[in-house]
mmCIF file of C-alpha atoms in Angstrom:
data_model
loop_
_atom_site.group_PDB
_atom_site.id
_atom_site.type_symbol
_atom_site.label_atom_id
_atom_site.label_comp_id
_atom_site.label_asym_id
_atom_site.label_seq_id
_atom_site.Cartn_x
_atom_site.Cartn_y
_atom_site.Cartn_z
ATOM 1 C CA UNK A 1 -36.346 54.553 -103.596
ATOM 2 C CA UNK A 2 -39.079 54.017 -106.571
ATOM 3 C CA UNK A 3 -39.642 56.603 -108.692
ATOM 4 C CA UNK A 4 -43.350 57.703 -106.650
ATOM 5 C CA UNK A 5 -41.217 58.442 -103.826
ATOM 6 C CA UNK A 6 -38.898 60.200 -105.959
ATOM 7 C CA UNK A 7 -39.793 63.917 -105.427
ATOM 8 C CA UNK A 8 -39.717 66.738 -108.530
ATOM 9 C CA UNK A 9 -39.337 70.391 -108.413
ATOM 10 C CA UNK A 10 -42.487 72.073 -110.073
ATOM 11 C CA UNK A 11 -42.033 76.027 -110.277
ATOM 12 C CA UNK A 12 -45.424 77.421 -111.044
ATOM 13 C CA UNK A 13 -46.968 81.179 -110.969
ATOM 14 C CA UNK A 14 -49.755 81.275 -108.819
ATOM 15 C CA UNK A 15 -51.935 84.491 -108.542
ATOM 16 C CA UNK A 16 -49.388 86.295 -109.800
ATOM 17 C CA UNK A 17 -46.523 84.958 -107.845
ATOM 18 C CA UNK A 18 -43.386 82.568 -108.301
ATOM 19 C CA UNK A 19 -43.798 79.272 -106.228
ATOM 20 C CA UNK A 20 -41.535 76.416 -105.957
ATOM 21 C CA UNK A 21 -41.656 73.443 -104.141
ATOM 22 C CA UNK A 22 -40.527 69.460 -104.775
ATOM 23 C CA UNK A 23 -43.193 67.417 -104.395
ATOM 24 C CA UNK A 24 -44.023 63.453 -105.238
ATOM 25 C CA UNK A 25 -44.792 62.274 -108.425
ATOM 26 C CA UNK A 26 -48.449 61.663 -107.512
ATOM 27 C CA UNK A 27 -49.360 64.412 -105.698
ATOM 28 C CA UNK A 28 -52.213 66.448 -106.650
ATOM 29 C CA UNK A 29 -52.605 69.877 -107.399
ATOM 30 C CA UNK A 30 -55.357 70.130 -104.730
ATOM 31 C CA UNK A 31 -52.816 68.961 -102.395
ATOM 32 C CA UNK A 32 -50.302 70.956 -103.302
ATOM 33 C CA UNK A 33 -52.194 74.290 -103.254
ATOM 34 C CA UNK A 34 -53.276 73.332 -100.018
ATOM 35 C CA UNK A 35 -50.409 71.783 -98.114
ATOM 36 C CA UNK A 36 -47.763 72.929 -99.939
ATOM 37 C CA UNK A 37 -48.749 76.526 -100.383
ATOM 38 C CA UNK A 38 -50.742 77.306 -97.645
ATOM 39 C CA UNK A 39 -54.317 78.180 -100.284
ATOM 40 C CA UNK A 40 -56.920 76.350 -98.555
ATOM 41 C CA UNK A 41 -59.317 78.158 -100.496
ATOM 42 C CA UNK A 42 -59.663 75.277 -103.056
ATOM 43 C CA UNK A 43 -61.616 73.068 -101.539
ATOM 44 C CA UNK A 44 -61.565 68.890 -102.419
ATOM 45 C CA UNK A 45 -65.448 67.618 -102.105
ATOM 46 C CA UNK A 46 -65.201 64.347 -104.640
ATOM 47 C CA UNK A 47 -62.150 63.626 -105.336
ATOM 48 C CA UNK A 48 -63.041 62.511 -108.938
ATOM 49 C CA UNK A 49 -63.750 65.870 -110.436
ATOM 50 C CA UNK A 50 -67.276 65.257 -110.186
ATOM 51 C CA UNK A 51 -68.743 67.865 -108.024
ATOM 52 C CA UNK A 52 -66.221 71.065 -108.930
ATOM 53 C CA UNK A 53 -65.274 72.348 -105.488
ATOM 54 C CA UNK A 54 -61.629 72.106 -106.149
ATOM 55 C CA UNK A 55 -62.209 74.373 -110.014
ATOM 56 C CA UNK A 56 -59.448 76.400 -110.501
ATOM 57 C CA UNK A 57 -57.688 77.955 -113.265
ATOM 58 C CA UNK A 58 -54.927 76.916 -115.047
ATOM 59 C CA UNK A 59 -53.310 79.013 -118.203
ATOM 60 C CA UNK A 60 -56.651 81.022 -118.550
ATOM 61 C CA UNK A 61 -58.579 77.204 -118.853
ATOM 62 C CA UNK A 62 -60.889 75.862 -115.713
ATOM 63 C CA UNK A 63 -59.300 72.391 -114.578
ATOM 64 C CA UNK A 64 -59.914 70.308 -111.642
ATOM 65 C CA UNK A 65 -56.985 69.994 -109.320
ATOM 66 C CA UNK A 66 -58.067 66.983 -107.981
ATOM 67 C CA UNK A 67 -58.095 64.960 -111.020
ATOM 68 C CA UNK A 68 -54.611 67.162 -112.196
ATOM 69 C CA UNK A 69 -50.812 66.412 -110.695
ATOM 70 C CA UNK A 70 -48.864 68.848 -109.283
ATOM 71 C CA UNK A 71 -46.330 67.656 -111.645
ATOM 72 C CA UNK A 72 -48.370 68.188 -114.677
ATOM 73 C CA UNK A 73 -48.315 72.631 -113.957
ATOM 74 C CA UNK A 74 -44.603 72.723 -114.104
ATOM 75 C CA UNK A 75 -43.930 76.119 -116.107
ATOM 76 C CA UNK A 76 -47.937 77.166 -115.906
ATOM 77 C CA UNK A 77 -49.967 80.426 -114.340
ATOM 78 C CA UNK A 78 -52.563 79.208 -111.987
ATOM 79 C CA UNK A 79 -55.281 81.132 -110.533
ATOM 80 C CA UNK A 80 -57.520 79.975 -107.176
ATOM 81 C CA UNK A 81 -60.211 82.130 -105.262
ATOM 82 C CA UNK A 82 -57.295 83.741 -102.905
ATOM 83 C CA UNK A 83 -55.904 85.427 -106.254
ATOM 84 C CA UNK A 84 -59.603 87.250 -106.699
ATOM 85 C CA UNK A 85 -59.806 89.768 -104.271
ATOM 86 C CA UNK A 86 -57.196 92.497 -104.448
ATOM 87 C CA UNK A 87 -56.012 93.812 -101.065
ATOM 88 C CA UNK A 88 -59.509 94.632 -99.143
ATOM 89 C CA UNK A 89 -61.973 94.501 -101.677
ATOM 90 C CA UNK A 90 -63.938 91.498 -102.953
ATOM 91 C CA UNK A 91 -63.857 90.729 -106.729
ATOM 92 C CA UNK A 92 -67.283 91.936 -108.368
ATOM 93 C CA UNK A 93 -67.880 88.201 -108.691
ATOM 94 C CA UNK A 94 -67.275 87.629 -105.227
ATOM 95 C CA UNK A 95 -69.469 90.538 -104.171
ATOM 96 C CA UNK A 96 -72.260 89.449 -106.413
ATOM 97 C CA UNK A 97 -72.312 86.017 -104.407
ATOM 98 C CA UNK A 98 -72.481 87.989 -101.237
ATOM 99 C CA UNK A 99 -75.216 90.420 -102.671
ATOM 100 C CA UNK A 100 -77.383 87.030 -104.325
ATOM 101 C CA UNK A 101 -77.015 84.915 -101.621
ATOM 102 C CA UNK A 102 -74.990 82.745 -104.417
ATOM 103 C CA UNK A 103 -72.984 81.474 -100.797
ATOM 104 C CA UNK A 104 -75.066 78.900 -99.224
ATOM 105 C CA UNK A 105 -72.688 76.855 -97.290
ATOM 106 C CA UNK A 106 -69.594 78.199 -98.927
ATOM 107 C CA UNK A 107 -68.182 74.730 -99.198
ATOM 108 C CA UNK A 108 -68.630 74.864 -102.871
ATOM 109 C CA UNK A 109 -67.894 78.487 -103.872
ATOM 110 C CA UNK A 110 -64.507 78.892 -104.300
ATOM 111 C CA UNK A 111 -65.294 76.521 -107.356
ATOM 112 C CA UNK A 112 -68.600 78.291 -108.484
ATOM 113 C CA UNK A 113 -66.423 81.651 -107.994
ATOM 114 C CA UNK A 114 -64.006 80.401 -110.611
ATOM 115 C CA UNK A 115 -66.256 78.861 -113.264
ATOM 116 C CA UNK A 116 -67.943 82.177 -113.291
ATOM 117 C CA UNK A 117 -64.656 84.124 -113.952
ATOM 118 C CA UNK A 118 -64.079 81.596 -117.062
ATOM 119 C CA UNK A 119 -67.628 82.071 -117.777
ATOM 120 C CA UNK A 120 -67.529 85.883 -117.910
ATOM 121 C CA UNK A 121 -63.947 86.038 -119.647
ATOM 122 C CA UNK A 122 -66.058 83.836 -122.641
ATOM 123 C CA UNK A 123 -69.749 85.302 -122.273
ATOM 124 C CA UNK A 124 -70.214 88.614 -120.921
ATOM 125 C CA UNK A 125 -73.898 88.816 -120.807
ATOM 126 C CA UNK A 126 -74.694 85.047 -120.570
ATOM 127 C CA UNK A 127 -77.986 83.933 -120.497
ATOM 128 C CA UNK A 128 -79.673 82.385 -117.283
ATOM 129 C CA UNK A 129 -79.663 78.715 -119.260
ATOM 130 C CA UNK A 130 -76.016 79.500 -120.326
ATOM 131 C CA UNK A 131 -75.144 80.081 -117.021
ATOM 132 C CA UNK A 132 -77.017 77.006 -115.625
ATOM 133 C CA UNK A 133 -75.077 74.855 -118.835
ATOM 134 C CA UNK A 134 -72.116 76.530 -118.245
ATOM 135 C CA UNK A 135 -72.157 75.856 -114.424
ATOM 136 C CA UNK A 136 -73.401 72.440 -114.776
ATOM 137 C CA UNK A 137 -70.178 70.665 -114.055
ATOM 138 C CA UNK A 138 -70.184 72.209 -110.345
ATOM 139 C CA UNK A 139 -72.299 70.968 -107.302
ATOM 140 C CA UNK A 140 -74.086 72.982 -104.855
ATOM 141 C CA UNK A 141 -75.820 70.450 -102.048
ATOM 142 C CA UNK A 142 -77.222 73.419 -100.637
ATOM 143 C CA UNK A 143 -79.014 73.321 -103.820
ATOM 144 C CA UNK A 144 -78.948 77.240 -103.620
ATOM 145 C CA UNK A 145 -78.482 77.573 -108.042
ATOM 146 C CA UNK A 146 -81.328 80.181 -107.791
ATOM 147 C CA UNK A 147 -79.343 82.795 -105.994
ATOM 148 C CA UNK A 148 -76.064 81.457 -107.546
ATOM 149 C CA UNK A 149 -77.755 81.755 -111.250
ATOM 150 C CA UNK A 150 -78.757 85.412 -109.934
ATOM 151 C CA UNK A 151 -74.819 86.295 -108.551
ATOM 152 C CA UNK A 152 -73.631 85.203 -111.658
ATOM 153 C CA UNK A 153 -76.160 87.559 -113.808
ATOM 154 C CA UNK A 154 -75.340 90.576 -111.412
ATOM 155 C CA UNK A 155 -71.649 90.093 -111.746
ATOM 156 C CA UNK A 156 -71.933 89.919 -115.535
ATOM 157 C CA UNK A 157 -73.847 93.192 -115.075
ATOM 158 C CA UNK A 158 -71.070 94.674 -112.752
ATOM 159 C CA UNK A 159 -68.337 93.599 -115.103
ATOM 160 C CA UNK A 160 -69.732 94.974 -118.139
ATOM 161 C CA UNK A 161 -70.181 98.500 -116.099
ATOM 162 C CA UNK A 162 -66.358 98.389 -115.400
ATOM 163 C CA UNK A 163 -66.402 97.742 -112.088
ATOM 164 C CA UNK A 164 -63.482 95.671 -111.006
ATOM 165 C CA UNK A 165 -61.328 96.953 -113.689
ATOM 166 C CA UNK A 166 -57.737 97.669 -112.816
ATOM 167 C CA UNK A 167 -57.539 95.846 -110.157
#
């Protein structure tokens, strides 16, 4: 057996729960949110963390869990689009991309979704060429930034009114 076959228990918290699983060396965090977990809401578009579809968030810092090993979050809190929502209700950010038309395809949003938490938890009234900067690192093919600039604006807005909070 070499040691990429070898396989490595990584206990991680992920939106707010204990997971565990033993996984290979080289296996990526994409993967493993996705076939080891069962959260196929992070989505794997370049494979280079290029485009940002896979953008989640990893001890309160945006990472790309394509480019990241599994083995590398052993002991961390990691947060995808499935740990947004609470029970029935969409996040304020996630409602904002519903209300701007910040979807388009949905392909990429799970990744836009979480820059714009990290965004927000930095900058809560960002400006529309902060957002675009901020934002930069993720790619829509839709090329739909105009309503995605505007769901990002109106969810600062909703944030700063409260909504959301305790949830």
């Amino acid at each position: 057996m070499t040691s990429e076959q070898q396989l490595h228990r990584v206990n991680v918290i992920v939106n707010g729960e204990l997971k565990s699983a033993q996984v290979p060396a080289r296996m990526l965090l994409s993967d493993f949110l996705r076939h080891e977990l069962g959260l196929f809401g992070t989505h794997v578009g370049c494979e280079q963390g290029v485009c940002g579809a896979c953008t989640v968030v990893i001890d309160e810092k945006i990472a790309r869990s394509c480019t990241t090993f599994a083995v590398q979050v052993q002991g961390k809190e990691i947060r995808t689009v499935e740990g947004l929502a609470s029970d029935d209700e969409l996040h304020p950010i996630q409602e904002s991309f519903r209300r701007c038309h910040g979807l388009q395809c949905g392909f990429c949003t799970p990744g836009f979704l979480m820059a714009t938490e990290a965004l927000l938890a930095e900058n809560n009234d960002p400006t529309e060429h902060e957002i675009r900067d901020f934002l930069s690192g993720n790619v829509c093919r839709c090329t739909g930034y105009v309503g995605i600039v505007a769901a990002v604006k109106d969810a600062a807005c909703r944030l700063r009114s409260g909504e959301g909070e305790g949830e």
